[in-house]
């Protein structure tokens, strides 16, 4: 269930419009190559998907960790840990 939430949140961030299209979802055939998928499901780990989502939000909010933590409903320490582990970057 958490992976599905992560995929939907990522699709919302990366969507070109206000509506999520099938190609915006990494669970569908529209995003990524077939080498990255098995039976239409992304082979990316939850950690990788989470880092992608957090990085997208950090970019959109000019690196404001407190805003991103509030938007994603995660602890700011989680984001600081991701920065420290080079999973995401403050740009």
Short mmCIF file of N, CA and C in Angstrom, two decimals, residues 12-88:
data_model
loop_
_atom_site.label_atom_id
_atom_site.label_comp_id
_atom_site.label_asym_id
_atom_site.label_seq_id
_atom_site.Cartn_x
_atom_site.Cartn_y
_atom_site.Cartn_z
N UNK A 12 1.75 12.52 -9.39
CA UNK A 12 1.17 13.85 -9.20
C UNK A 12 2.22 14.94 -9.37
N UNK A 13 3.41 14.68 -8.89
CA UNK A 13 4.49 15.66 -8.99
C UNK A 13 4.97 15.79 -10.44
N UNK A 14 5.07 14.67 -11.13
CA UNK A 14 5.65 14.66 -12.47
C UNK A 14 4.64 14.88 -13.58
N UNK A 15 3.35 14.86 -13.29
CA UNK A 15 2.32 15.01 -14.32
C UNK A 15 2.43 16.37 -14.98
N UNK A 16 2.16 16.40 -16.28
CA UNK A 16 2.22 17.64 -17.05
C UNK A 16 0.98 18.50 -16.87
N UNK A 17 -0.10 17.92 -16.35
CA UNK A 17 -1.34 18.67 -16.16
C UNK A 17 -1.88 18.40 -14.76
N UNK A 18 -3.08 18.90 -14.50
CA UNK A 18 -3.70 18.70 -13.19
C UNK A 18 -4.26 17.29 -13.03
N UNK A 19 -4.29 16.54 -14.11
CA UNK A 19 -4.83 15.17 -14.09
C UNK A 19 -3.71 14.18 -14.34
N UNK A 20 -3.64 13.14 -13.53
CA UNK A 20 -2.64 12.09 -13.72
C UNK A 20 -3.11 11.20 -14.87
N UNK A 21 -2.24 11.04 -15.85
CA UNK A 21 -2.52 10.20 -17.01
C UNK A 21 -1.82 8.86 -16.84
N UNK A 22 -2.25 7.83 -17.57
CA UNK A 22 -1.60 6.51 -17.44
C UNK A 22 -0.09 6.55 -17.64
N UNK A 23 0.38 7.40 -18.55
CA UNK A 23 1.83 7.47 -18.80
C UNK A 23 2.59 8.10 -17.64
N UNK A 24 1.87 8.76 -16.72
CA UNK A 24 2.52 9.35 -15.54
C UNK A 24 2.76 8.32 -14.45
N UNK A 25 2.09 7.19 -14.53
CA UNK A 25 2.20 6.16 -13.49
C UNK A 25 3.29 5.17 -13.84
N UNK A 26 4.20 4.94 -12.91
CA UNK A 26 5.28 3.98 -13.17
C UNK A 26 4.79 2.54 -13.06
N UNK A 27 3.55 2.32 -12.60
CA UNK A 27 3.00 0.97 -12.57
C UNK A 27 2.43 0.56 -13.92
N UNK A 28 2.24 1.52 -14.80
CA UNK A 28 1.68 1.26 -16.12
C UNK A 28 2.80 1.25 -17.15
N UNK A 29 2.46 0.87 -18.37
CA UNK A 29 3.45 0.78 -19.43
C UNK A 29 3.93 2.10 -19.97
N UNK A 30 3.39 3.23 -19.53
CA UNK A 30 3.72 4.52 -20.10
C UNK A 30 5.05 5.09 -19.66
N UNK A 31 5.55 4.75 -18.51
CA UNK A 31 6.78 5.35 -18.02
C UNK A 31 7.86 4.29 -17.85
N UNK A 32 9.08 4.64 -18.25
CA UNK A 32 10.19 3.69 -18.09
C UNK A 32 10.22 2.68 -19.21
N UNK A 33 11.29 1.92 -19.26
CA UNK A 33 11.42 0.92 -20.30
C UNK A 33 10.97 -0.44 -19.78
N UNK A 34 10.77 -1.36 -20.69
CA UNK A 34 10.34 -2.70 -20.29
C UNK A 34 11.40 -3.41 -19.46
N UNK A 35 12.67 -3.03 -19.64
CA UNK A 35 13.74 -3.64 -18.85
C UNK A 35 13.60 -3.32 -17.37
N UNK A 36 12.94 -2.21 -17.06
CA UNK A 36 12.80 -1.79 -15.67
C UNK A 36 11.54 -2.36 -15.03
N UNK A 37 10.76 -3.14 -15.76
CA UNK A 37 9.48 -3.60 -15.25
C UNK A 37 9.34 -5.12 -15.34
N UNK A 38 8.54 -5.64 -14.45
CA UNK A 38 8.17 -7.04 -14.47
C UNK A 38 6.66 -7.09 -14.33
N UNK A 39 5.98 -7.65 -15.32
CA UNK A 39 4.51 -7.72 -15.30
C UNK A 39 3.89 -6.35 -15.08
N UNK A 40 4.47 -5.30 -15.67
CA UNK A 40 3.90 -3.96 -15.57
C UNK A 40 4.18 -3.25 -14.27
N UNK A 41 4.93 -3.85 -13.35
CA UNK A 41 5.22 -3.24 -12.05
C UNK A 41 6.68 -2.81 -12.04
N UNK A 42 6.91 -1.61 -11.56
CA UNK A 42 8.26 -1.07 -11.51
C UNK A 42 9.15 -1.92 -10.60
N UNK A 43 10.39 -2.14 -11.04
CA UNK A 43 11.36 -2.88 -10.23
C UNK A 43 12.12 -1.97 -9.28
N UNK A 44 11.83 -0.66 -9.33
CA UNK A 44 12.49 0.25 -8.41
C UNK A 44 12.07 -0.07 -6.98
N UNK A 45 13.02 0.06 -6.09
CA UNK A 45 12.70 -0.19 -4.68
C UNK A 45 11.86 0.95 -4.14
N UNK A 46 11.18 0.70 -3.04
CA UNK A 46 10.39 1.73 -2.38
C UNK A 46 11.30 2.88 -1.97
N UNK A 47 12.51 2.57 -1.53
CA UNK A 47 13.46 3.60 -1.12
C UNK A 47 13.81 4.51 -2.30
N UNK A 48 14.02 3.93 -3.48
CA UNK A 48 14.33 4.71 -4.67
C UNK A 48 13.16 5.58 -5.07
N UNK A 49 11.95 5.01 -5.02
CA UNK A 49 10.76 5.80 -5.36
C UNK A 49 10.55 6.93 -4.36
N UNK A 50 10.78 6.65 -3.11
CA UNK A 50 10.64 7.67 -2.06
C UNK A 50 11.65 8.79 -2.29
N UNK A 51 12.89 8.44 -2.61
CA UNK A 51 13.91 9.45 -2.87
C UNK A 51 13.53 10.31 -4.07
N UNK A 52 12.96 9.70 -5.09
CA UNK A 52 12.52 10.45 -6.27
C UNK A 52 11.43 11.44 -5.91
N UNK A 53 10.48 11.00 -5.10
CA UNK A 53 9.39 11.88 -4.68
C UNK A 53 9.93 13.02 -3.83
N UNK A 54 10.76 12.70 -2.84
CA UNK A 54 11.30 13.74 -1.96
C UNK A 54 12.13 14.73 -2.77
N UNK A 55 12.94 14.24 -3.70
CA UNK A 55 13.76 15.13 -4.52
C UNK A 55 12.88 16.06 -5.35
N UNK A 56 11.81 15.52 -5.91
CA UNK A 56 10.90 16.35 -6.70
C UNK A 56 10.27 17.45 -5.86
N UNK A 57 9.86 17.10 -4.65
CA UNK A 57 9.27 18.09 -3.76
C UNK A 57 10.31 19.11 -3.30
N UNK A 58 11.54 18.66 -3.02
CA UNK A 58 12.60 19.60 -2.64
C UNK A 58 12.87 20.59 -3.76
N UNK A 59 12.90 20.10 -4.98
CA UNK A 59 13.13 20.98 -6.13
C UNK A 59 11.98 21.98 -6.28
N UNK A 60 10.75 21.50 -6.10
CA UNK A 60 9.58 22.36 -6.27
C UNK A 60 9.45 23.39 -5.15
N UNK A 61 10.00 23.09 -3.97
CA UNK A 61 9.88 23.99 -2.83
C UNK A 61 11.23 24.63 -2.47
N UNK A 62 12.11 24.74 -3.46
CA UNK A 62 13.41 25.43 -3.29
C UNK A 62 14.21 24.92 -2.10
N UNK A 63 14.15 23.60 -1.86
CA UNK A 63 14.96 22.99 -0.81
C UNK A 63 14.45 23.22 0.60
N UNK A 64 13.23 23.70 0.76
CA UNK A 64 12.67 23.97 2.08
C UNK A 64 12.23 22.64 2.72
N UNK A 65 13.07 22.10 3.56
CA UNK A 65 12.84 20.79 4.16
C UNK A 65 11.59 20.77 5.02
N UNK A 66 11.33 21.82 5.76
CA UNK A 66 10.14 21.85 6.62
C UNK A 66 8.85 21.81 5.80
N UNK A 67 8.80 22.56 4.68
CA UNK A 67 7.62 22.53 3.82
C UNK A 67 7.43 21.15 3.20
N UNK A 68 8.52 20.56 2.72
CA UNK A 68 8.44 19.24 2.08
C UNK A 68 7.98 18.20 3.09
N UNK A 69 8.52 18.23 4.28
CA UNK A 69 8.12 17.27 5.32
C UNK A 69 6.63 17.40 5.62
N UNK A 70 6.14 18.63 5.69
CA UNK A 70 4.72 18.85 5.96
C UNK A 70 3.86 18.36 4.80
N UNK A 71 4.26 18.67 3.57
CA UNK A 71 3.49 18.25 2.39
C UNK A 71 3.42 16.73 2.27
N UNK A 72 4.55 16.06 2.54
CA UNK A 72 4.60 14.61 2.39
C UNK A 72 4.20 13.86 3.66
N UNK A 73 3.98 14.61 4.72
CA UNK A 73 3.61 14.02 6.00
C UNK A 73 4.65 13.01 6.49
N UNK A 74 5.92 13.44 6.39
CA UNK A 74 7.03 12.64 6.91
C UNK A 74 7.84 13.54 7.84
N UNK A 75 8.67 12.94 8.65
CA UNK A 75 9.49 13.71 9.58
C UNK A 75 10.61 14.42 8.86
N UNK A 76 10.94 15.62 9.34
CA UNK A 76 12.06 16.36 8.74
C UNK A 76 13.36 15.59 8.92
N UNK A 77 13.45 14.80 10.00
CA UNK A 77 14.66 14.01 10.22
C UNK A 77 14.83 12.95 9.12
N UNK A 78 13.72 12.48 8.57
CA UNK A 78 13.79 11.53 7.45
C UNK A 78 14.46 12.18 6.25
N UNK A 79 14.08 13.41 5.97
CA UNK A 79 14.66 14.12 4.83
C UNK A 79 16.12 14.45 5.10
N UNK A 80 16.43 14.93 6.32
CA UNK A 80 17.83 15.21 6.65
C UNK A 80 18.69 13.95 6.52
N UNK A 81 18.15 12.81 6.93
CA UNK A 81 18.88 11.54 6.81
C UNK A 81 19.10 11.19 5.34
N UNK A 82 18.09 11.44 4.49
CA UNK A 82 18.23 11.17 3.06
C UNK A 82 19.29 12.07 2.44
N UNK A 83 19.36 13.33 2.89
CA UNK A 83 20.40 14.24 2.41
C UNK A 83 21.77 13.74 2.85
N UNK A 84 21.87 13.36 4.12
CA UNK A 84 23.15 12.88 4.66
C UNK A 84 23.62 11.62 3.93
N UNK A 85 22.68 10.75 3.53
CA UNK A 85 23.03 9.50 2.85
C UNK A 85 23.12 9.67 1.33
N UNK A 86 23.09 10.93 0.86
CA UNK A 86 23.19 11.24 -0.56
C UNK A 86 22.07 10.60 -1.39
N UNK A 87 20.90 10.40 -0.79
CA UNK A 87 19.75 9.89 -1.53
C UNK A 87 19.04 11.02 -2.24
N UNK A 88 19.11 12.23 -1.66
CA UNK A 88 18.55 13.44 -2.26
C UNK A 88 19.56 14.57 -2.07
#
